[in-house]
Tab-separated table of C-alpha atoms in Angstrom:
chain	number	residue	atom	x	y	z
S	1	GLN	CA	-0.064	-0.035	-0.015
S	2	GLN	CA	2.988	2.213	0.517
S	3	GLN	CA	4.019	1.809	-3.267
S	4	VAL	CA	4.036	4.288	-5.812
S	5	LYS	CA	4.401	2.688	-9.268
S	6	GLN	CA	6.110	4.982	-11.993
S	7	SER	CA	6.208	4.151	-15.725
S	8	PRO	CA	7.802	4.143	-18.166
S	9	GLN	CA	11.127	3.177	-16.830
S	10	SER	CA	12.887	5.048	-19.770
S	11	LEU	CA	11.579	7.261	-22.403
S	12	ILE	CA	13.127	8.813	-25.470
S	13	VAL	CA	11.443	12.002	-26.812
S	14	GLN	CA	12.423	14.255	-29.795
S	15	LYS	CA	13.181	17.920	-29.260
S	16	GLY	CA	9.979	19.983	-29.282
S	17	GLY	CA	7.890	16.845	-28.111
S	18	ILE	CA	5.776	16.040	-25.088
S	19	SER	CA	7.251	13.892	-22.474
S	20	ILE	CA	4.664	12.101	-20.379
S	21	ILE	CA	5.559	10.239	-17.124
S	22	ASN	CA	2.926	8.282	-15.271
S	23	CYS	CA	2.478	7.455	-11.422
S	24	ALA	CA	0.068	5.561	-9.370
S	25	TYR	CA	-0.424	4.958	-5.828
S	26	GLU	CA	-2.579	3.076	-3.614
S	27	ASN	CA	-2.557	4.879	-0.169
S	28	THR	CA	-5.512	7.174	0.034
S	29	ALA	CA	-3.820	9.013	3.015
S	30	PHE	CA	-1.384	10.560	0.463
S	31	ASP	CA	-2.011	14.124	-0.130
S	32	TYR	CA	1.046	15.702	-1.349
S	33	PHE	CA	2.607	14.676	-4.724
S	34	PRO	CA	6.147	16.178	-5.978
S	35	TRP	CA	8.114	15.475	-8.867
S	36	TYR	CA	11.710	15.742	-8.678
S	37	GLN	CA	14.261	16.221	-11.399
S	38	GLN	CA	17.658	14.497	-11.028
S	39	PHE	CA	20.856	15.172	-13.093
S	40	PRO	CA	23.670	12.475	-12.976
S	41	GLY	CA	26.003	12.999	-9.883
S	42	LYS	CA	23.348	15.781	-8.259
S	43	GLY	CA	20.820	15.582	-5.734
S	44	PRO	CA	16.924	15.477	-6.816
S	45	ALA	CA	15.498	18.943	-7.233
S	46	LEU	CA	12.007	19.881	-6.688
S	47	LEU	CA	10.287	20.473	-10.093
S	48	ILE	CA	6.550	21.006	-9.315
S	49	ALA	CA	4.123	19.450	-6.859
S	50	ILE	CA	0.219	19.117	-6.529
S	51	ARG	CA	-2.148	18.474	-3.691
S	52	PRO	CA	-5.356	16.574	-4.225
S	53	ASP	CA	-7.573	19.776	-4.063
S	54	VAL	CA	-6.814	20.615	-7.693
S	55	SER	CA	-6.468	18.425	-10.966
S	56	GLU	CA	-3.925	20.255	-12.809
S	57	LYS	CA	-1.058	22.454	-12.024
S	58	LYS	CA	1.376	24.244	-14.762
S	59	GLU	CA	4.407	25.928	-14.206
S	60	GLY	CA	6.015	26.750	-17.493
S	61	ARG	CA	6.575	23.878	-19.628
S	62	PHE	CA	5.766	21.295	-16.779
S	63	THR	CA	2.419	20.344	-15.831
S	64	ILE	CA	0.986	17.889	-13.222
S	65	SER	CA	-2.365	16.224	-14.111
S	66	PHE	CA	-3.962	14.594	-10.898
S	67	ASN	CA	-6.682	12.070	-11.045
S	68	LYS	CA	-7.820	11.268	-7.522
S	69	SER	CA	-10.660	8.888	-8.369
S	70	ALA	CA	-7.855	6.806	-10.248
S	71	LYS	CA	-5.094	7.408	-7.671
S	72	GLN	CA	-2.868	8.471	-10.663
S	73	PHE	CA	-0.925	11.572	-11.369
S	74	SER	CA	1.318	12.257	-14.258
S	75	LEU	CA	4.003	14.725	-15.426
S	76	HIS	CA	3.663	16.300	-18.845
S	77	ILE	CA	6.932	18.307	-20.267
S	78	MET	CA	5.718	20.297	-23.022
S	79	ASP	CA	8.365	21.251	-25.987
S	80	SER	CA	10.882	19.020	-24.489
S	81	GLN	CA	14.561	20.078	-24.722
S	82	PRO	CA	17.805	18.346	-24.632
S	83	GLY	CA	18.394	20.070	-21.342
S	84	ASP	CA	15.433	18.133	-19.765
S	85	SER	CA	17.459	14.896	-20.409
S	86	ALA	CA	17.437	13.608	-16.750
S	87	THR	CA	15.904	11.103	-14.346
S	88	TYR	CA	12.532	12.113	-12.896
S	89	PHE	CA	10.994	10.768	-9.941
S	90	CYS	CA	7.526	11.043	-8.557
S	91	ALA	CA	6.690	10.793	-4.893
S	92	ALA	CA	3.957	10.888	-2.375
S	93	SER	CA	3.232	11.522	1.294
S	94	PRO	CA	0.724	12.194	3.672
S	95	THR	CA	0.462	15.493	5.431
S	96	GLY	CA	2.580	16.299	8.208
S	97	THR	CA	6.072	17.506	8.765
S	98	ALA	CA	7.629	14.071	9.584
S	99	SER	CA	5.691	12.391	6.860
S	100	LYS	CA	7.933	10.292	4.657
S	101	LEU	CA	8.028	10.757	0.915
S	102	THR	CA	7.504	7.347	-0.949
S	103	PHE	CA	9.313	7.575	-4.212
S	104	GLY	CA	8.648	6.025	-7.533
S	105	THR	CA	11.371	3.945	-9.307
S	106	GLY	CA	12.407	6.865	-11.634
S	107	THR	CA	12.061	7.411	-15.276
S	108	ARG	CA	15.097	8.206	-17.241
S	109	LEU	CA	14.377	10.832	-19.943
S	110	GLN	CA	16.442	11.427	-23.112
S	111	VAL	CA	15.346	14.163	-25.404
S	112	THR	CA	17.232	13.807	-28.673
S	113	LEU	CA	17.682	16.526	-31.323
A	1	GLY	CA	13.857	27.358	-4.278
A	2	ALA	CA	15.473	26.556	-0.924
A	3	VAL	CA	19.370	26.256	-0.774
A	4	VAL	CA	20.929	23.167	0.683
A	5	SER	CA	24.556	22.608	1.035
A	6	GLN	CA	26.243	19.249	1.439
A	7	HIS	CA	29.906	18.839	2.368
A	8	PRO	CA	31.830	17.150	1.216
A	9	SER	CA	30.448	16.661	-2.210
A	10	TRP	CA	32.613	13.545	-2.590
A	11	VAL	CA	34.945	11.566	-0.438
A	12	ILE	CA	37.203	8.594	-0.923
A	13	CYS	CA	38.171	6.653	2.476
A	14	LYS	CA	39.830	3.575	3.575
A	15	SER	CA	38.002	0.620	5.018
A	16	GLY	CA	37.413	0.934	8.782
A	17	THR	CA	37.636	4.865	8.951
A	18	SER	CA	34.811	7.139	9.650
A	19	VAL	CA	33.263	9.923	7.296
A	20	LYS	CA	31.261	12.750	8.506
A	21	ILE	CA	28.881	14.348	5.833
A	22	GLU	CA	27.404	17.744	6.760
A	23	CYS	CA	23.990	19.028	5.474
A	24	ARG	CA	23.065	22.834	6.037
A	25	SER	CA	19.841	24.382	4.819
A	26	LEU	CA	21.126	27.827	4.058
A	27	ASP	CA	18.023	30.185	3.766
A	28	PHE	CA	15.331	28.239	5.720
A	29	GLN	CA	14.996	26.313	9.165
A	30	ALA	CA	14.303	22.744	8.689
A	31	THR	CA	12.243	21.171	11.431
A	32	THR	CA	12.833	17.762	9.905
A	33	MET	CA	15.646	16.304	8.222
A	34	PHE	CA	15.584	12.933	6.206
A	35	TRP	CA	18.814	11.237	5.077
A	36	TYR	CA	18.689	9.018	1.942
A	37	ARG	CA	21.108	6.632	0.085
A	38	GLN	CA	20.886	6.095	-3.606
A	39	PHE	CA	22.733	3.387	-5.273
A	40	PRO	CA	23.480	3.702	-9.157
A	41	LYS	CA	20.596	3.866	-11.487
A	42	GLN	CA	18.001	3.300	-8.448
A	43	SER	CA	15.655	5.201	-6.500
A	44	LEU	CA	16.234	7.059	-3.257
A	45	MET	CA	16.132	4.948	0.062
A	46	LEU	CA	15.153	6.465	3.168
A	47	MET	CA	17.713	5.583	5.778
A	48	ALA	CA	16.361	7.885	8.839
A	49	THR	CA	14.344	10.812	9.861
A	50	SER	CA	15.423	13.322	12.441
A	51	ASN	CA	14.020	16.299	14.188
A	52	GLU	CA	16.111	19.130	15.664
A	53	GLY	CA	17.248	18.072	19.108
A	54	SER	CA	15.944	14.748	19.299
A	55	LYS	CA	17.255	11.189	18.268
A	56	ALA	CA	16.905	10.068	14.750
A	57	THR	CA	14.343	7.302	13.647
A	58	TYR	CA	15.924	4.860	11.442
A	59	GLU	CA	14.470	2.725	8.823
A	60	GLN	CA	14.233	-1.090	9.026
A	61	GLY	CA	17.548	-2.685	8.017
A	62	VAL	CA	19.579	0.506	8.714
A	63	GLU	CA	22.125	0.313	11.447
A	64	LYS	CA	21.858	3.009	13.856
A	65	ASP	CA	25.204	2.466	15.407
A	66	LYS	CA	26.775	2.585	11.959
A	67	PHE	CA	25.092	5.411	10.569
A	68	LEU	CA	25.168	8.240	13.088
A	69	ILE	CA	22.679	11.417	12.680
A	70	ASN	CA	22.999	14.442	14.672
A	71	HIS	CA	20.514	17.157	14.046
A	72	ALA	CA	22.135	19.787	16.253
A	73	SER	CA	20.167	22.787	14.862
A	74	LEU	CA	17.449	23.840	12.280
A	75	THR	CA	20.020	24.650	9.827
A	76	LEU	CA	22.523	21.759	10.512
A	77	SER	CA	22.667	17.873	10.563
A	78	THR	CA	25.359	15.476	10.108
A	79	LEU	CA	25.506	11.868	9.039
A	80	THR	CA	28.640	9.923	10.338
A	81	VAL	CA	29.332	6.678	8.630
A	82	THR	CA	31.422	4.634	11.201
A	83	SER	CA	33.971	1.750	10.285
A	84	ALA	CA	33.139	2.273	6.690
A	85	HIS	CA	33.123	-0.614	4.316
A	86	PRO	CA	33.159	-0.977	0.495
A	87	GLU	CA	29.486	-1.812	0.641
A	88	ASP	CA	28.779	1.315	2.274
A	89	SER	CA	29.893	3.099	-0.918
A	90	SER	CA	26.910	5.191	-2.337
A	91	PHE	CA	25.568	8.579	-3.004
A	92	TYR	CA	24.245	10.166	0.496
A	93	ILE	CA	21.701	12.881	0.065
A	94	CYS	CA	20.133	14.983	2.970
A	95	SER	CA	16.652	16.245	2.662
A	96	PRO	CA	15.317	19.027	4.833
A	97	ARG	CA	11.872	19.557	5.054
A	98	LEU	CA	10.537	23.088	5.230
A	99	ALA	CA	7.412	23.329	7.673
A	100	GLY	CA	4.426	25.345	6.053
A	101	VAL	CA	1.362	25.225	4.287
A	102	PRO	CA	2.180	23.070	2.486
A	103	ASP	CA	5.360	21.445	3.726
A	104	THR	CA	7.840	21.244	1.103
A	105	GLN	CA	10.969	18.805	0.950
A	106	TYR	CA	14.048	19.970	-0.663
A	107	PHE	CA	17.238	17.755	-1.258
A	108	GLY	CA	20.810	18.632	-0.982
A	109	PRO	CA	23.288	18.084	-3.672
A	110	GLY	CA	24.563	14.802	-2.350
A	111	THR	CA	27.707	13.309	-1.289
A	112	ARG	CA	29.481	10.535	-3.258
A	113	LEU	CA	31.268	8.108	-0.867
A	114	THR	CA	33.929	5.631	-2.129
A	115	VAL	CA	35.227	3.176	0.426
A	116	LEU	CA	38.252	1.285	-0.774
């Protein structure tokens, strides 16, 4: 019940295309859903996060879509650029300062020219 | 976003020695600090959670006597890997949480530990 399932494991997208990464969760107590971007040898960087009171959140080229009934959320990267090539992790946690994030397994994105 | 620093960024040590990793939240106070370990091409594994001034809570399978965590202040936490062995070689990442509405969790740049 604590798992967050992420797919695909890897993704190749042409420059200018849309990258879509999906995550699904089981624990209905989760109410914070962040996405992290990680470049090789670096720590994860918070990209965008959503709470279940909205179905979509957009920040620049990055959009989170959230489907509470299906317990799924996804990251869309519009106009993908080679600089977006990185590993992306979805995560989820319940509310609370000491609540632990449960991470997905990661998606390695490669944006080609 | 918040600024989190880790020192050192990489370290190589001999088997049996101890290594201390410092994590600082430079522009906010972290009520809770998480420490993660990440092996190559894998996801992040939570090692322990600590609150300022109190003992850390370790995840199952993580030896508390081997991985000493000190959360001395709201801006500083340290992880000491004692008597390091080659299997402890990994990427260690601290993650301070900024309390608020909503809470936001940030990550440090990580420390690459190689034990020879």
